[in-house]
mmCIF file of C-alpha atoms in Angstrom:
data_model
loop_
_atom_site.group_PDB
_atom_site.id
_atom_site.type_symbol
_atom_site.label_atom_id
_atom_site.label_comp_id
_atom_site.label_asym_id
_atom_site.label_seq_id
_atom_site.Cartn_x
_atom_site.Cartn_y
_atom_site.Cartn_z
ATOM 1 C CA MET U 239 142.968 -11.617 38.177
ATOM 2 C CA ALA U 240 140.533 -13.820 36.151
ATOM 3 C CA ILE U 241 139.321 -17.398 37.916
ATOM 4 C CA PRO U 242 140.665 -20.363 35.455
ATOM 5 C CA GLN U 243 137.935 -22.935 36.061
ATOM 6 C CA PHE U 244 135.223 -20.134 36.157
ATOM 7 C CA GLU U 245 136.595 -19.126 31.939
ATOM 8 C CA ASN U 246 136.638 -22.794 31.309
ATOM 9 C CA VAL U 247 133.081 -23.149 32.431
ATOM 10 C CA LEU U 248 132.635 -19.958 30.388
ATOM 11 C CA LYS U 249 133.600 -21.058 27.938
ATOM 12 C CA LYS U 250 132.139 -24.198 27.507
ATOM 13 C CA ALA U 251 128.703 -22.649 27.915
ATOM 14 C CA ILE U 252 129.286 -19.841 24.983
ATOM 15 C CA MET U 253 130.237 -23.642 23.126
ATOM 16 C CA ALA U 254 127.248 -25.022 23.728
ATOM 17 C CA CYS U 255 125.093 -21.683 23.017
ATOM 18 C CA LEU U 256 126.982 -21.488 20.107
ATOM 19 C CA ALA U 257 126.616 -25.003 18.685
ATOM 20 C CA GLY U 258 122.589 -24.111 18.677
ATOM 21 C CA ILE U 259 122.833 -21.567 16.160
ATOM 22 C CA PRO U 260 122.958 -22.244 12.487
ATOM 23 C CA ILE U 261 125.718 -19.876 11.716
ATOM 24 C CA PHE U 262 127.999 -21.847 13.596
ATOM 25 C CA ALA U 263 126.953 -25.563 12.277
ATOM 26 C CA GLU U 264 129.183 -25.805 9.577
ATOM 27 C CA LEU U 265 131.878 -25.758 12.777
ATOM 28 C CA ASP U 266 133.829 -28.355 14.980
ATOM 29 C CA ALA U 267 134.469 -28.075 18.558
ATOM 30 C CA ASP U 268 138.043 -26.512 18.343
ATOM 31 C CA GLN U 269 136.729 -23.756 15.396
ATOM 32 C CA LEU U 270 133.671 -22.827 18.418
ATOM 33 C CA ASN U 271 136.600 -23.417 20.697
ATOM 34 C CA LEU U 272 138.063 -20.695 19.023
ATOM 35 C CA ILE U 273 135.295 -18.463 18.163
ATOM 36 C CA SER U 274 134.275 -18.538 21.916
ATOM 37 C CA GLY U 275 137.122 -17.252 23.383
ATOM 38 C CA ARG U 276 135.843 -13.610 20.937
ATOM 39 C CA MET U 277 132.271 -13.764 22.015
ATOM 40 C CA HIS U 278 130.728 -10.921 25.056
ATOM 41 C CA VAL U 279 127.647 -12.121 27.310
ATOM 42 C CA GLN U 280 125.363 -9.073 27.479
ATOM 43 C CA ARG U 281 122.624 -9.372 29.076
ATOM 44 C CA LEU U 282 119.213 -7.285 28.451
ATOM 45 C CA GLU U 283 116.406 -6.782 30.664
ATOM 46 C CA ALA U 284 112.458 -6.623 29.214
ATOM 47 C CA GLY U 285 112.781 -2.963 27.660
ATOM 48 C CA ASP U 286 116.240 -2.882 26.944
ATOM 49 C CA ILE U 287 116.906 -1.664 23.280
ATOM 50 C CA VAL U 288 120.079 -3.112 22.278
ATOM 51 C CA PHE U 289 120.056 -0.527 19.566
ATOM 52 C CA ASN U 290 118.121 2.329 17.902
ATOM 53 C CA GLU U 291 118.070 1.968 13.465
ATOM 54 C CA GLY U 292 120.439 4.427 12.178
ATOM 55 C CA ASP U 293 123.520 3.359 14.926
ATOM 56 C CA PRO U 294 126.116 2.430 13.364
ATOM 57 C CA GLY U 295 127.007 -1.562 13.777
ATOM 58 C CA ASN U 296 130.276 -2.726 15.234
ATOM 59 C CA GLU U 297 128.962 -5.922 16.671
ATOM 60 C CA VAL U 298 126.947 -9.148 15.566
ATOM 61 C CA CYS U 299 123.995 -10.744 18.014
ATOM 62 C CA PHE U 300 123.215 -13.923 18.832
ATOM 63 C CA VAL U 301 119.887 -14.846 21.145
ATOM 64 C CA VAL U 302 121.146 -17.364 23.904
ATOM 65 C CA GLU U 303 118.041 -16.921 25.376
ATOM 66 C CA GLY U 304 115.122 -14.507 25.106
ATOM 67 C CA ILE U 305 112.314 -12.343 23.089
ATOM 68 C CA LEU U 306 113.894 -9.660 21.246
ATOM 69 C CA ASP U 307 111.237 -7.733 19.119
ATOM 70 C CA VAL U 308 113.030 -5.720 15.692
ATOM 71 C CA LEU U 309 111.132 -3.130 15.220
ATOM 72 C CA LYS U 310 111.124 0.089 11.584
ATOM 73 C CA LEU U 311 110.526 3.951 12.373
ATOM 74 C CA ASP U 312 106.718 4.612 11.465
ATOM 75 C CA ASN U 313 106.461 8.319 10.391
ATOM 76 C CA GLY U 314 108.855 9.349 12.640
ATOM 77 C CA ARG U 315 108.277 7.491 15.096
ATOM 78 C CA LEU U 316 109.057 3.194 16.308
ATOM 79 C CA GLU U 317 106.306 0.657 16.086
ATOM 80 C CA GLN U 318 106.953 -1.390 13.500
ATOM 81 C CA LYS U 319 107.044 -4.851 14.367
ATOM 82 C CA ILE U 320 109.452 -6.730 11.041
ATOM 83 C CA ALA U 321 110.129 -9.732 13.405
ATOM 84 C CA VAL U 322 110.740 -11.101 16.486
ATOM 85 C CA LYS U 323 114.040 -12.711 17.220
ATOM 86 C CA ALA U 324 113.941 -15.486 19.658
ATOM 87 C CA PRO U 325 117.194 -18.171 21.316
ATOM 88 C CA GLY U 326 118.979 -19.729 18.167
ATOM 89 C CA GLY U 327 118.544 -16.190 16.229
ATOM 90 C CA SER U 328 121.331 -13.550 15.098
ATOM 91 C CA ILE U 329 120.753 -9.592 14.083
ATOM 92 C CA GLY U 330 123.458 -7.619 12.616
ATOM 93 C CA GLU U 331 125.030 -9.596 9.896
ATOM 94 C CA MET U 332 124.808 -6.334 8.193
ATOM 95 C CA ALA U 333 127.056 -4.679 10.296
ATOM 96 C CA VAL U 334 129.916 -7.224 10.571
ATOM 97 C CA ILE U 335 130.233 -7.564 6.580
ATOM 98 C CA GLY U 336 129.965 -4.363 4.936
ATOM 99 C CA ASN U 337 129.719 -1.817 7.639
ATOM 100 C CA PHE U 338 126.792 -0.618 7.378
ATOM 101 C CA SER U 339 124.661 1.217 9.855
ATOM 102 C CA ARG U 340 121.821 -0.420 12.196
ATOM 103 C CA THR U 341 118.675 -1.266 9.592
ATOM 104 C CA ALA U 342 116.053 -1.095 12.524
ATOM 105 C CA THR U 343 115.757 -0.452 15.919
ATOM 106 C CA VAL U 344 115.857 -3.965 18.660
ATOM 107 C CA ARG U 345 113.897 -4.030 22.144
ATOM 108 C CA ALA U 346 114.002 -6.952 24.740
ATOM 109 C CA ARG U 347 110.385 -7.616 25.135
ATOM 110 C CA THR U 348 111.888 -10.144 27.513
ATOM 111 C CA ASP U 349 114.572 -10.731 29.411
ATOM 112 C CA ALA U 350 117.073 -11.620 27.310
ATOM 113 C CA THR U 351 121.012 -12.915 27.239
ATOM 114 C CA LEU U 352 123.232 -12.056 23.882
ATOM 115 C CA LEU U 353 126.627 -13.404 22.696
ATOM 116 C CA THR U 354 127.875 -10.613 20.067
ATOM 117 C CA LEU U 355 130.416 -10.628 18.032
ATOM 118 C CA SER U 356 132.502 -7.244 16.969
ATOM 119 C CA ARG U 357 133.857 -6.711 13.357
ATOM 120 C CA ASP U 358 137.123 -6.216 14.674
ATOM 121 C CA HIS U 359 137.141 -10.073 16.261
ATOM 122 C CA PHE U 360 135.366 -10.840 12.795
ATOM 123 C CA GLU U 361 137.556 -9.469 10.999
ATOM 124 C CA GLN U 362 140.625 -11.073 12.742
ATOM 125 C CA ILE U 363 139.106 -14.550 12.511
ATOM 126 C CA CYS U 364 138.499 -14.121 8.905
ATOM 127 C CA GLN U 365 141.797 -13.472 8.582
ATOM 128 C CA ASP U 366 144.024 -15.716 11.034
ATOM 129 C CA HIS U 367 141.225 -18.537 10.119
ATOM 130 C CA PRO U 368 140.046 -18.282 6.889
ATOM 131 C CA VAL U 369 137.910 -21.308 7.128
ATOM 132 C CA ILE U 370 136.219 -20.525 9.749
ATOM 133 C CA GLY U 371 135.755 -16.926 8.440
ATOM 134 C CA VAL U 372 134.511 -18.661 5.038
ATOM 135 C CA ARG U 373 131.680 -20.884 6.905
ATOM 136 C CA MET U 374 130.987 -18.054 8.922
ATOM 137 C CA LEU U 375 130.511 -15.706 5.367
ATOM 138 C CA ARG U 376 128.319 -18.215 4.257
ATOM 139 C CA ALA U 377 125.960 -18.926 6.758
ATOM 140 C CA MET U 378 125.333 -15.535 7.475
ATOM 141 C CA ALA U 379 124.810 -15.075 3.059
ATOM 142 C CA ARG U 380 122.454 -18.313 3.791
ATOM 143 C CA LEU U 381 120.769 -16.633 6.789
ATOM 144 C CA LEU U 382 120.190 -12.980 4.603
ATOM 145 C CA SER U 383 119.357 -14.482 1.507
ATOM 146 C CA LEU U 384 116.345 -15.848 3.554
ATOM 147 C CA HIS U 385 115.857 -12.718 5.472
ATOM 148 C CA LEU U 386 115.215 -11.062 1.281
ATOM 149 C CA ARG U 387 113.349 -13.548 -0.404
ATOM 150 C CA ASP U 388 110.820 -13.705 2.913
ATOM 151 C CA THR U 389 110.459 -10.096 2.421
ATOM 152 C CA SER U 390 109.797 -10.485 -1.145
ATOM 153 C CA GLN U 391 107.504 -12.533 -0.627
ATOM 154 C CA GLU U 392 106.191 -10.040 1.726
ATOM 155 C CA LEU U 393 106.692 -7.209 -0.682
ATOM 156 C CA LEU U 394 104.710 -9.171 -3.301
ATOM 157 C CA GLU U 395 101.558 -9.882 -1.532
ATOM 158 C CA HIS U 396 101.346 -6.092 -0.059
ATOM 159 C CA LEU U 397 101.265 -5.151 -3.841
ATOM 160 C CA SER U 398 99.060 -7.494 -5.119
ATOM 161 C CA PRO U 399 95.524 -6.662 -5.297
ATOM 162 C CA ARG U 400 92.996 -8.133 -2.880
ATOM 163 C CA ASN U 401 90.137 -10.853 -4.660
#
């Protein structure tokens, strides 16, 4: 049996963490309270793999503390680092939006704490609380657009002749 006081403290801590994550910036305290009840806390040790490229994706992860490296396969081997995720960052948005497999491997560089939201819980939020769902989807679309813009710029720099 869960201890109500502990659950309340944990829920408040999760709400405080969510308030610092851009995807939840448009949500008020009542909406964050609702979301916090659907989050799962995941602890990682340095070197732990969050997920591997090609794995089925069924959750989005939000970095609360620690540093994660986002890695792509290069000639069948890992180690082409394409991004670093710090507290406030997120990984796996495409998995909950479009049921896509993982496009990269994510490994904890340091001990880390993540909050995760499953696709099922996200879909339930969208169905039962459409205002919250739309706000979260809009924020995820902005974030993915920024990633696409950055990737396009990197591709342009890579393809441009060097002087």
